[in-house]
Tab-separated table of C-alpha atoms in Angstrom:
chain	number	residue	atom	x	y	z
A	1	MET	CA	43.454	44.617	-9.927
A	2	GLY	CA	39.730	44.518	-9.100
A	3	GLY	CA	38.644	45.300	-12.662
A	4	THR	CA	40.891	42.607	-13.935
A	5	PHE	CA	39.336	39.902	-11.678
A	6	LEU	CA	35.959	41.169	-12.758
A	7	THR	CA	36.732	40.832	-16.497
A	8	VAL	CA	38.094	37.289	-15.950
A	9	ALA	CA	34.968	36.386	-14.007
A	10	VAL	CA	32.785	37.563	-16.708
A	11	LEU	CA	34.707	35.835	-19.534
A	12	THR	CA	34.770	32.627	-17.470
A	13	GLY	CA	31.091	32.691	-17.289
A	14	LEU	CA	30.618	33.274	-20.995
A	15	LEU	CA	32.973	30.454	-21.700
A	16	TRP	CA	30.799	28.182	-19.575
A	17	VAL	CA	27.612	29.395	-21.393
A	18	TRP	CA	29.372	28.978	-24.783
A	19	ALA	CA	30.611	25.400	-23.857
A	20	ASP	CA	27.068	24.405	-22.692
A	21	GLN	CA	25.464	25.758	-25.949
A	22	SER	CA	28.005	24.361	-28.224
A	23	GLN	CA	28.163	20.849	-26.899
A	24	LEU	CA	24.953	18.845	-27.746
A	25	ASP	CA	24.529	15.629	-25.726
A	26	ILE	CA	22.120	12.733	-26.386
A	27	GLN	CA	20.143	11.404	-23.364
A	28	GLU	CA	17.437	8.704	-22.971
A	29	ILE	CA	14.526	9.975	-20.911
A	30	PRO	CA	11.516	7.878	-20.261
A	31	LEU	CA	8.260	9.781	-20.682
A	32	SER	CA	4.492	9.391	-21.260
A	33	PHE	CA	2.558	11.571	-23.731
A	34	VAL	CA	-1.003	11.679	-24.831
A	35	LEU	CA	-2.051	10.997	-28.540
A	36	ALA	CA	-5.117	12.833	-29.337
A	37	THR	CA	-7.191	14.451	-32.240
A	38	GLU	CA	-7.286	18.049	-32.523
A	39	ALA	CA	-10.304	19.878	-30.773
A	40	ASP	CA	-11.640	21.202	-34.003
A	41	SER	CA	-11.085	18.078	-36.040
A	42	SER	CA	-13.836	15.868	-37.258
A	43	LEU	CA	-11.761	12.803	-36.429
A	44	ILE	CA	-12.115	10.358	-33.496
A	45	LEU	CA	-9.342	8.357	-32.096
A	46	LEU	CA	-10.683	4.795	-31.414
A	47	SER	CA	-7.503	2.871	-30.493
A	48	VAL	CA	-3.720	2.963	-30.445
A	49	ASP	CA	-1.509	-0.021	-30.663
A	50	ASP	CA	2.133	0.301	-29.611
A	51	GLY	CA	3.028	-3.236	-30.458
A	52	SER	CA	3.446	-4.247	-26.926
A	53	GLU	CA	0.247	-6.316	-26.802
A	54	GLU	CA	-0.554	-4.439	-23.485
A	55	ALA	CA	-3.641	-2.374	-23.010
A	56	LEU	CA	-2.941	1.366	-23.121
A	57	ALA	CA	-4.103	3.660	-20.422
A	58	ASP	CA	-7.733	4.751	-20.286
A	59	PRO	CA	-8.592	7.786	-22.353
A	60	ASP	CA	-7.225	11.092	-21.111
A	61	PRO	CA	-10.164	12.947	-19.493
A	62	ALA	CA	-8.992	16.287	-20.859
A	63	THR	CA	-8.421	15.306	-24.421
A	64	GLY	CA	-10.124	11.932	-24.851
A	65	GLY	CA	-6.786	10.758	-26.211
A	66	LYS	CA	-4.724	7.600	-25.439
A	67	ARG	CA	-1.673	7.774	-23.033
A	68	ILE	CA	1.394	6.180	-24.426
A	69	GLU	CA	4.650	5.242	-22.457
A	70	ALA	CA	7.903	5.611	-24.452
A	71	LYS	CA	11.689	5.527	-23.951
A	72	VAL	CA	13.006	8.555	-25.799
A	73	LYS	CA	16.519	9.787	-26.736
A	74	PHE	CA	16.780	13.533	-26.867
A	75	ARG	CA	19.414	15.716	-28.277
A	76	GLY	CA	20.023	19.123	-26.591
A	77	THR	CA	22.453	21.052	-24.384
A	78	ARG	CA	23.142	19.517	-21.020
A	79	SER	CA	21.234	22.193	-19.188
A	80	ARG	CA	18.213	21.830	-21.281
A	81	LEU	CA	18.187	18.043	-21.031
A	82	LYS	CA	18.629	18.215	-17.256
A	83	GLU	CA	15.709	20.717	-17.076
A	84	LEU	CA	13.544	18.610	-19.270
A	85	GLN	CA	14.246	15.514	-17.305
A	86	ALA	CA	13.486	17.359	-13.957
A	87	ASP	CA	10.201	18.669	-15.259
A	88	LEU	CA	9.023	15.399	-16.617
A	89	GLN	CA	9.808	13.615	-13.329
A	90	ALA	CA	7.950	16.320	-11.341
A	91	GLY	CA	4.911	16.098	-13.605
A	92	GLN	CA	5.306	19.745	-14.572
A	93	LEU	CA	5.361	19.001	-18.366
A	94	GLN	CA	2.359	17.223	-19.819
A	95	LEU	CA	3.028	16.313	-23.556
A	96	VAL	CA	0.160	16.039	-26.035
A	97	SER	CA	0.677	15.173	-29.722
A	98	TYR	CA	-2.143	15.698	-32.047
A	99	ILE	CA	-3.339	13.866	-35.275
A	100	SER	CA	-4.336	16.572	-37.678
A	101	LYS	CA	-6.973	15.979	-40.536
A	102	ASP	CA	-4.165	16.117	-43.148
A	103	SER	CA	-2.055	13.396	-41.446
A	104	TYR	CA	-5.121	11.137	-41.219
A	105	TRP	CA	-5.388	10.943	-44.901
A	106	ALA	CA	-1.814	11.099	-45.737
A	107	THR	CA	-0.056	8.690	-43.319
A	108	ALA	CA	0.033	4.865	-43.535
A	109	ASP	CA	-1.120	2.594	-40.757
A	110	LYS	CA	1.948	3.272	-38.683
A	111	ILE	CA	2.956	6.684	-37.351
A	112	ALA	CA	6.582	7.442	-36.217
A	113	VAL	CA	6.730	8.454	-32.633
A	114	ILE	CA	9.774	10.682	-33.379
A	115	ASP	CA	7.564	12.663	-35.822
A	116	LEU	CA	4.743	13.025	-33.276
A	117	LEU	CA	7.119	14.334	-30.514
A	118	ASN	CA	9.188	16.549	-32.690
A	119	ALA	CA	5.909	18.344	-33.797
A	120	SER	CA	5.398	19.238	-30.098
A	121	ASP	CA	5.541	22.912	-29.413
A	122	GLU	CA	6.575	22.288	-25.820
A	123	LEU	CA	9.675	20.403	-26.895
A	124	ARG	CA	10.655	22.861	-29.717
A	125	GLU	CA	10.480	25.779	-27.233
A	126	ARG	CA	12.903	23.877	-24.968
A	127	GLY	CA	15.349	23.590	-27.837
A	128	VAL	CA	15.503	19.699	-27.662
A	129	THR	CA	15.044	17.179	-30.550
A	130	VAL	CA	13.976	13.629	-30.437
A	131	VAL	CA	16.448	11.246	-32.276
A	132	GLU	CA	15.158	7.874	-31.189
A	133	ALA	CA	12.040	6.329	-29.591
A	134	GLU	CA	10.902	3.086	-28.364
A	135	PRO	CA	8.267	2.109	-29.597
A	136	ALA	CA	9.498	3.515	-32.923
A	137	ASN	CA	6.020	3.376	-34.443
A	138	ILE	CA	2.404	3.095	-33.441
A	139	THR	CA	-0.633	1.996	-35.143
A	140	VAL	CA	-3.787	4.001	-34.820
A	141	GLU	CA	-7.416	3.345	-35.616
A	142	LEU	CA	-9.379	6.484	-36.584
A	143	ASP	CA	-12.908	7.234	-37.646
A	144	LYS	CA	-14.774	10.499	-38.512
A	145	TRP	CA	-17.555	12.008	-36.372
A	146	VAL	CA	-21.054	12.088	-37.918
A	147	HIS	CA	-23.779	14.371	-36.647
A	148	ILE	CA	-27.266	13.066	-36.070
A	149	ASP	CA	-29.758	15.809	-35.536
A	150	LYS	CA	-32.406	13.941	-33.673
A	151	ILE	CA	-32.574	10.764	-31.733
A	152	LYS	CA	-35.129	9.740	-29.149
A	153	LEU	CA	-34.366	9.220	-25.448
A	154	ALA	CA	-35.659	6.483	-23.181
A	155	LEU	CA	-35.098	5.789	-19.440
A	156	LYS	CA	-32.791	2.727	-18.594
A	157	ASP	CA	-34.866	0.164	-16.748
A	158	THR	CA	-33.414	-0.161	-13.322
A	159	ALA	CA	-34.431	-1.415	-9.835
A	160	GLY	CA	-37.313	0.683	-8.722
A	161	SER	CA	-38.338	2.046	-12.054
A	162	HIS	CA	-41.638	0.135	-11.868
A	163	ARG	CA	-42.866	2.453	-9.353
A	164	PHE	CA	-43.357	5.432	-11.646
A	165	GLU	CA	-44.048	6.670	-15.205
A	166	PRO	CA	-41.167	8.714	-16.508
A	167	SER	CA	-40.951	11.513	-19.159
A	168	ILE	CA	-37.830	13.114	-20.437
A	169	GLU	CA	-37.082	16.700	-21.355
A	170	PRO	CA	-36.130	17.128	-24.093
A	171	PRO	CA	-37.499	13.896	-25.393
A	172	GLU	CA	-35.022	13.997	-28.464
A	173	ILE	CA	-31.456	15.273	-28.676
A	174	ALA	CA	-28.503	15.551	-31.205
A	175	VAL	CA	-25.559	13.204	-31.007
A	176	ASP	CA	-22.184	12.842	-32.795
A	177	VAL	CA	-21.334	9.122	-33.415
A	178	PRO	CA	-18.399	7.433	-35.398
A	179	SER	CA	-19.278	6.929	-39.021
A	180	ARG	CA	-19.310	3.177	-38.677
A	181	LEU	CA	-22.382	3.479	-36.149
A	182	LYS	CA	-24.439	5.673	-38.430
A	183	ASP	CA	-26.367	2.779	-40.005
A	184	ALA	CA	-26.638	0.772	-36.889
A	185	LEU	CA	-28.120	3.293	-34.298
A	186	PRO	CA	-30.866	2.187	-32.047
A	187	GLU	CA	-34.088	3.952	-32.078
A	188	GLU	CA	-33.431	5.344	-28.564
A	189	LEU	CA	-30.469	6.327	-26.497
A	190	LEU	CA	-30.765	5.404	-22.845
A	191	VAL	CA	-30.886	7.828	-19.891
A	192	GLU	CA	-29.621	6.659	-16.501
A	193	LEU	CA	-30.673	8.105	-13.011
A	194	GLU	CA	-27.979	8.127	-10.379
A	195	GLN	CA	-30.423	7.539	-7.552
A	196	ILE	CA	-34.168	7.139	-7.373
A	197	PRO	CA	-35.860	8.402	-4.108
A	198	GLN	CA	-37.813	6.006	-2.064
A	199	GLU	CA	-40.856	8.288	-2.212
A	200	ILE	CA	-42.105	9.190	-5.742
A	201	THR	CA	-44.014	12.477	-5.473
A	202	PRO	CA	-45.938	13.874	-8.459
A	203	ASP	CA	-43.929	15.826	-10.964
A	204	LEU	CA	-40.699	14.753	-9.278
A	205	GLN	CA	-37.669	16.210	-11.352
A	206	LEU	CA	-34.421	14.360	-11.545
A	207	THR	CA	-31.143	14.867	-13.573
A	208	GLY	CA	-30.371	12.009	-15.892
A	209	THR	CA	-27.243	11.295	-17.803
A	210	VAL	CA	-27.380	10.176	-21.475
A	211	GLN	CA	-25.389	7.178	-22.402
A	212	SER	CA	-21.976	8.102	-23.875
A	213	GLU	CA	-21.078	4.742	-25.415
A	214	LEU	CA	-22.602	2.314	-28.032
A	215	ALA	CA	-21.204	-1.091	-29.106
A	216	ASP	CA	-17.888	-0.190	-27.046
A	217	LEU	CA	-17.471	3.026	-29.104
A	218	PRO	CA	-17.678	6.559	-27.739
A	219	ILE	CA	-20.507	8.875	-28.617
A	220	ARG	CA	-21.075	12.617	-27.999
A	221	PRO	CA	-24.661	13.312	-26.884
A	222	GLU	CA	-25.879	17.005	-26.745
A	223	PRO	CA	-26.904	17.618	-24.283
A	224	SER	CA	-25.295	14.949	-22.113
A	225	LYS	CA	-27.703	15.796	-19.141
A	226	VAL	CA	-31.402	15.878	-19.294
A	227	THR	CA	-34.471	16.307	-17.039
A	228	VAL	CA	-36.435	13.233	-15.982
A	229	ILE	CA	-39.863	13.907	-14.570
A	230	LEU	CA	-41.367	10.996	-12.520
A	231	GLN	CA	-45.166	10.396	-11.846
A	232	PRO	CA	-46.108	7.770	-9.221
A	233	ARG	CA	-47.519	4.725	-10.929
A	234	GLU	CA	-51.112	3.846	-10.017
A	235	GLN	CA	-51.244	1.329	-7.085
A	236	SER	CA	-53.995	-1.270	-6.757
A	237	ARG	CA	-55.020	-4.073	-4.629
A	238	ALA	CA	-55.933	-7.751	-5.353
A	239	GLU	CA	-56.634	-10.964	-3.570
A	240	LEU	CA	-54.501	-13.949	-4.555
A	241	GLY	CA	-55.250	-17.643	-3.912
A	242	PRO	CA	-55.939	-20.308	-3.063
A	243	LEU	CA	-52.141	-20.996	-2.925
A	244	LEU	CA	-50.882	-24.351	-1.967
A	245	LEU	CA	-48.700	-24.359	1.032
A	246	TYR	CA	-45.307	-25.966	0.684
A	247	ALA	CA	-43.075	-27.169	3.649
A	248	VAL	CA	-39.385	-26.527	3.561
A	249	LEU	CA	-37.364	-29.085	5.838
A	250	PRO	CA	-33.785	-29.514	6.631
A	251	VAL	CA	-32.155	-32.181	4.296
A	252	ASP	CA	-31.734	-34.735	7.145
A	253	MET	CA	-35.508	-34.537	7.901
A	254	ILE	CA	-36.793	-34.989	4.354
A	255	GLY	CA	-38.905	-38.150	3.898
A	256	LYS	CA	-38.922	-38.941	7.716
A	257	TYR	CA	-41.979	-37.022	8.665
A	258	ASP	CA	-45.569	-36.316	7.838
A	259	LEU	CA	-46.844	-32.859	7.940
A	260	LYS	CA	-50.175	-32.348	9.974
A	261	PHE	CA	-52.320	-29.337	9.881
A	262	GLU	CA	-54.497	-28.259	12.755
A	263	LYS	CA	-57.094	-27.128	10.218
A	264	GLU	CA	-57.441	-28.841	6.787
A	265	ALA	CA	-58.353	-25.507	5.402
A	266	ASP	CA	-54.794	-24.198	6.242
A	267	LYS	CA	-53.223	-26.425	3.486
A	268	VAL	CA	-54.036	-23.527	1.072
A	269	VAL	CA	-53.886	-19.829	1.818
A	270	MET	CA	-55.367	-16.668	0.540
A	271	VAL	CA	-53.334	-13.370	0.601
A	272	ASN	CA	-53.917	-9.738	-0.285
A	273	VAL	CA	-51.263	-7.833	-2.277
A	274	VAL	CA	-50.795	-4.200	-3.337
A	275	GLY	CA	-48.652	-2.985	-6.276
A	276	PRO	CA	-48.719	-1.300	-9.622
A	277	VAL	CA	-51.682	-2.276	-11.898
A	278	GLY	CA	-49.561	-3.613	-14.665
A	279	GLU	CA	-47.523	-5.944	-12.168
A	280	LEU	CA	-50.728	-7.302	-10.539
A	281	ALA	CA	-52.055	-8.186	-13.916
A	282	LYS	CA	-49.215	-10.639	-14.277
A	283	LEU	CA	-50.562	-12.516	-11.216
A	284	GLU	CA	-53.967	-13.253	-12.705
A	285	THR	CA	-53.229	-16.294	-14.750
A	286	PRO	CA	-52.654	-18.410	-12.724
A	287	THR	CA	-51.299	-17.082	-9.594
A	288	GLN	CA	-49.637	-20.449	-8.506
A	289	GLU	CA	-47.057	-19.952	-11.313
A	290	LYS	CA	-45.979	-16.477	-10.132
A	291	VAL	CA	-46.517	-16.586	-6.350
A	292	ARG	CA	-45.552	-19.436	-3.939
A	293	ALA	CA	-46.176	-19.946	-0.294
A	294	TYR	CA	-43.806	-21.739	2.029
A	295	ILE	CA	-43.510	-22.559	5.683
A	296	ASP	CA	-40.107	-23.266	7.116
A	297	LEU	CA	-39.887	-26.258	9.545
A	298	GLY	CA	-37.294	-27.907	11.771
A	299	PRO	CA	-36.768	-30.223	14.682
A	300	GLN	CA	-38.717	-27.872	16.973
A	301	HIS	CA	-41.924	-28.843	15.111
A	302	ALA	CA	-41.371	-32.545	15.546
A	303	LYS	CA	-41.530	-32.990	19.236
A	304	ALA	CA	-43.199	-36.091	20.793
A	305	THR	CA	-46.499	-34.408	21.516
A	306	ASP	CA	-49.791	-33.695	19.823
A	307	ALA	CA	-49.392	-29.907	20.124
A	308	TYR	CA	-49.653	-27.742	16.935
A	309	TYR	CA	-47.140	-24.980	16.434
A	310	PRO	CA	-47.782	-21.502	14.698
A	311	VAL	CA	-45.520	-20.996	11.705
A	312	THR	CA	-45.341	-17.771	9.579
A	313	VAL	CA	-46.107	-18.111	5.919
A	314	ARG	CA	-43.357	-16.962	3.579
A	315	PHE	CA	-44.305	-15.773	0.004
A	316	GLU	CA	-42.024	-15.566	-3.034
A	317	PHE	CA	-42.687	-13.952	-6.351
A	318	ASP	CA	-41.336	-14.690	-9.719
A	319	ASP	CA	-38.353	-12.571	-10.851
A	320	ASP	CA	-40.492	-10.746	-13.412
A	321	VAL	CA	-42.888	-9.494	-10.864
A	322	HIS	CA	-41.792	-6.089	-9.396
A	323	GLU	CA	-42.900	-3.901	-6.613
A	324	VAL	CA	-45.709	-6.140	-5.458
A	325	LYS	CA	-46.016	-6.508	-1.677
A	326	ILE	CA	-48.128	-8.600	0.833
A	327	SER	CA	-50.642	-6.478	2.619
A	328	GLY	CA	-52.245	-6.950	5.979
A	329	ALA	CA	-50.954	-8.919	8.964
A	330	PRO	CA	-48.523	-11.910	8.430
A	331	LYS	CA	-50.258	-15.149	7.683
A	332	THR	CA	-49.721	-17.965	10.119
A	333	VAL	CA	-50.876	-21.594	10.301
A	334	LYS	CA	-50.603	-24.283	12.975
A	335	VAL	CA	-48.707	-27.368	11.993
A	336	ARG	CA	-46.741	-30.312	13.570
A	337	LEU	CA	-44.431	-32.976	12.251
A	338	GLU	CA	-45.287	-36.631	12.910
A	339	ARG	CA	-42.452	-39.278	12.612
A	340	LYS	CA	-43.178	-41.877	9.979
A	341	PRO	CA	-42.927	-45.505	11.321
A	342	THR	CA	-39.581	-47.039	10.520
A	343	GLU	CA	-39.552	-50.108	8.266
């Protein structure tokens, strides 16, 4: 009797397996997959249009490809479809479809999503087939990588870069660019420093990153990281002036007061500055256009008294003057506001 039950159990199991394998179902499963060019291909994938007029996800960091969302109908056994759906939902299956060199030259503008997915080794190994997809087709924009042996490097101008003289090692690198950029390359690629120290010591070495995009298109610099050597820029001193002193008053006080100086000589001010030689040279002709001197006044300077009040002078430089500072003690003048007679 025991042997009979065992035989029945085995046969029943085999029937279940046979039933699962012989009956193919069709099931819709949403998924996302990455469309990319093969690693050893000379092609570059610039854009993908799935017809939705919505921007596709940013490039996949591992492949540089574009991620596409799709509704897909699969044909397979119930167990295989169930397993596929579970792995996709759990993120345990990452699908990547590649555009080969041959398909680039052979296909029209539109590529069938079914063809891309059915070429996937991961899906073939699972014994499932794509029978329908939405979107049905996608349009891709491709170009070919072109190798440029040498292109010069220059440091990107950032805040604080006027404090030093940079040199870059190596001064030239190789770069791969889309063919459409070959005849429109700049003379130099820019190198960016993540952070510039407050104190620049001689021969200070930092790591710079070479730009990886031109005209909104990706490029591949080699190497992508370079050494930037900084030398402190020569500092110098100069005396500016005479600068005319301007008074800044609240709006409701403008035109109602006369400004009185304790000393007539205080109407103009001389000041010492320190900064890079090249920046100080900008202040030579004439300084009034590049530097302005202000005093900020208010009701506290308009009391009914003959007393004069000390006010600190404030200096402003034009935007094209960098890293120049006022040296020495703060400048002060003594002034008061006298109310004008009412008409």
